[in-house]
């Protein structure tokens, strides 16, 4: 999710499409939060590991 967010962010910046830039930021934030919770050992969606 972090990689997809970064790709959309770059495409949005290069092409000048604001909605892709916004979606890219949102996906980066969600991916970072899930990654952080997974590394701290919290269960996400009923699963111990997120992958």
PDB file of C-alpha atoms in Angstrom:
ATOM      1  CA  UNK A   1       0.000   0.000   0.000  1.00  0.00           C
ATOM      2  CA  UNK A   2       2.904   2.314   0.708  1.00  0.00           C
ATOM      3  CA  UNK A   3       4.446   1.587  -2.694  1.00  0.00           C
ATOM      4  CA  UNK A   4       1.165   2.179  -4.549  1.00  0.00           C
ATOM      5  CA  UNK A   5       0.696   5.446  -2.657  1.00  0.00           C
ATOM      6  CA  UNK A   6       4.202   6.590  -3.589  1.00  0.00           C
ATOM      7  CA  UNK A   7       3.650   5.715  -7.250  1.00  0.00           C
ATOM      8  CA  UNK A   8       0.350   7.612  -7.361  1.00  0.00           C
ATOM      9  CA  UNK A   9       1.950  10.542  -5.580  1.00  0.00           C
ATOM     10  CA  UNK A  10       4.750  10.769  -8.146  1.00  0.00           C
ATOM     11  CA  UNK A  11       2.385  10.363 -11.114  1.00  0.00           C
ATOM     12  CA  UNK A  12       0.086  13.036  -9.683  1.00  0.00           C
ATOM     13  CA  UNK A  13       2.977  15.470  -9.221  1.00  0.00           C
ATOM     14  CA  UNK A  14       4.461  14.857 -12.677  1.00  0.00           C
ATOM     15  CA  UNK A  15       1.149  14.920 -14.558  1.00  0.00           C
ATOM     16  CA  UNK A  16      -0.325  17.731 -12.487  1.00  0.00           C
ATOM     17  CA  UNK A  17      -3.390  15.699 -11.527  1.00  0.00           C
ATOM     18  CA  UNK A  18      -4.451  16.742  -8.063  1.00  0.00           C
ATOM     19  CA  UNK A  19      -6.735  13.798  -7.312  1.00  0.00           C
ATOM     20  CA  UNK A  20      -3.910  11.276  -7.849  1.00  0.00           C
ATOM     21  CA  UNK A  21      -1.686  13.321  -5.562  1.00  0.00           C
ATOM     22  CA  UNK A  22      -4.370  13.336  -2.865  1.00  0.00           C
ATOM     23  CA  UNK A  23      -5.073   9.605  -3.168  1.00  0.00           C
ATOM     24  CA  UNK A  24      -1.324   8.925  -3.042  1.00  0.00           C
ATOM     25  CA  UNK A  25      -0.955  10.822   0.231  1.00  0.00           C
ATOM     26  CA  UNK A  26      -3.948   9.026   1.753  1.00  0.00           C
ATOM     27  CA  UNK A  27      -2.577   5.599   0.776  1.00  0.00           C
ATOM     28  CA  UNK A  28       0.857   6.483   2.132  1.00  0.00           C
ATOM     29  CA  UNK A  29      -0.611   7.489   5.484  1.00  0.00           C
ATOM     30  CA  UNK A  30      -2.837   4.402   5.753  1.00  0.00           C
ATOM     31  CA  UNK A  31       0.045   2.125   4.778  1.00  0.00           C
ATOM     32  CA  UNK A  32       2.359   3.755   7.293  1.00  0.00           C
ATOM     33  CA  UNK A  33      -0.204   3.400  10.101  1.00  0.00           C
ATOM     34  CA  UNK A  34      -0.817  -0.278   9.297  1.00  0.00           C
ATOM     35  CA  UNK A  35       2.922  -0.923   9.119  1.00  0.00           C
ATOM     36  CA  UNK A  36       3.490   0.824  12.445  1.00  0.00           C
ATOM     37  CA  UNK A  37       0.687  -1.080  14.176  1.00  0.00           C
ATOM     38  CA  UNK A  38       1.982  -4.345  12.742  1.00  0.00           C
ATOM     39  CA  UNK A  39       5.497  -3.732  14.007  1.00  0.00           C
ATOM     40  CA  UNK A  40       4.190  -2.868  17.471  1.00  0.00           C
ATOM     41  CA  UNK A  41       2.458  -6.244  17.665  1.00  0.00           C
ATOM     42  CA  UNK A  42      -1.159  -5.069  17.535  1.00  0.00           C
ATOM     43  CA  UNK A  43      -3.668  -7.308  15.792  1.00  0.00           C
ATOM     44  CA  UNK A  44      -5.076  -5.694  12.648  1.00  0.00           C
ATOM     45  CA  UNK A  45      -8.399  -6.943  11.325  1.00  0.00           C
ATOM     46  CA  UNK A  46      -8.275  -9.971  13.598  1.00  0.00           C
ATOM     47  CA  UNK A  47      -4.833 -10.993  12.342  1.00  0.00           C
ATOM     48  CA  UNK A  48      -1.615 -10.856  14.294  1.00  0.00           C
ATOM     49  CA  UNK A  49       0.450  -9.894  11.222  1.00  0.00           C
ATOM     50  CA  UNK A  50      -0.500  -7.622   8.347  1.00  0.00           C
ATOM     51  CA  UNK A  51       0.440  -9.088   4.967  1.00  0.00           C
TER      52      UNK A  51
END
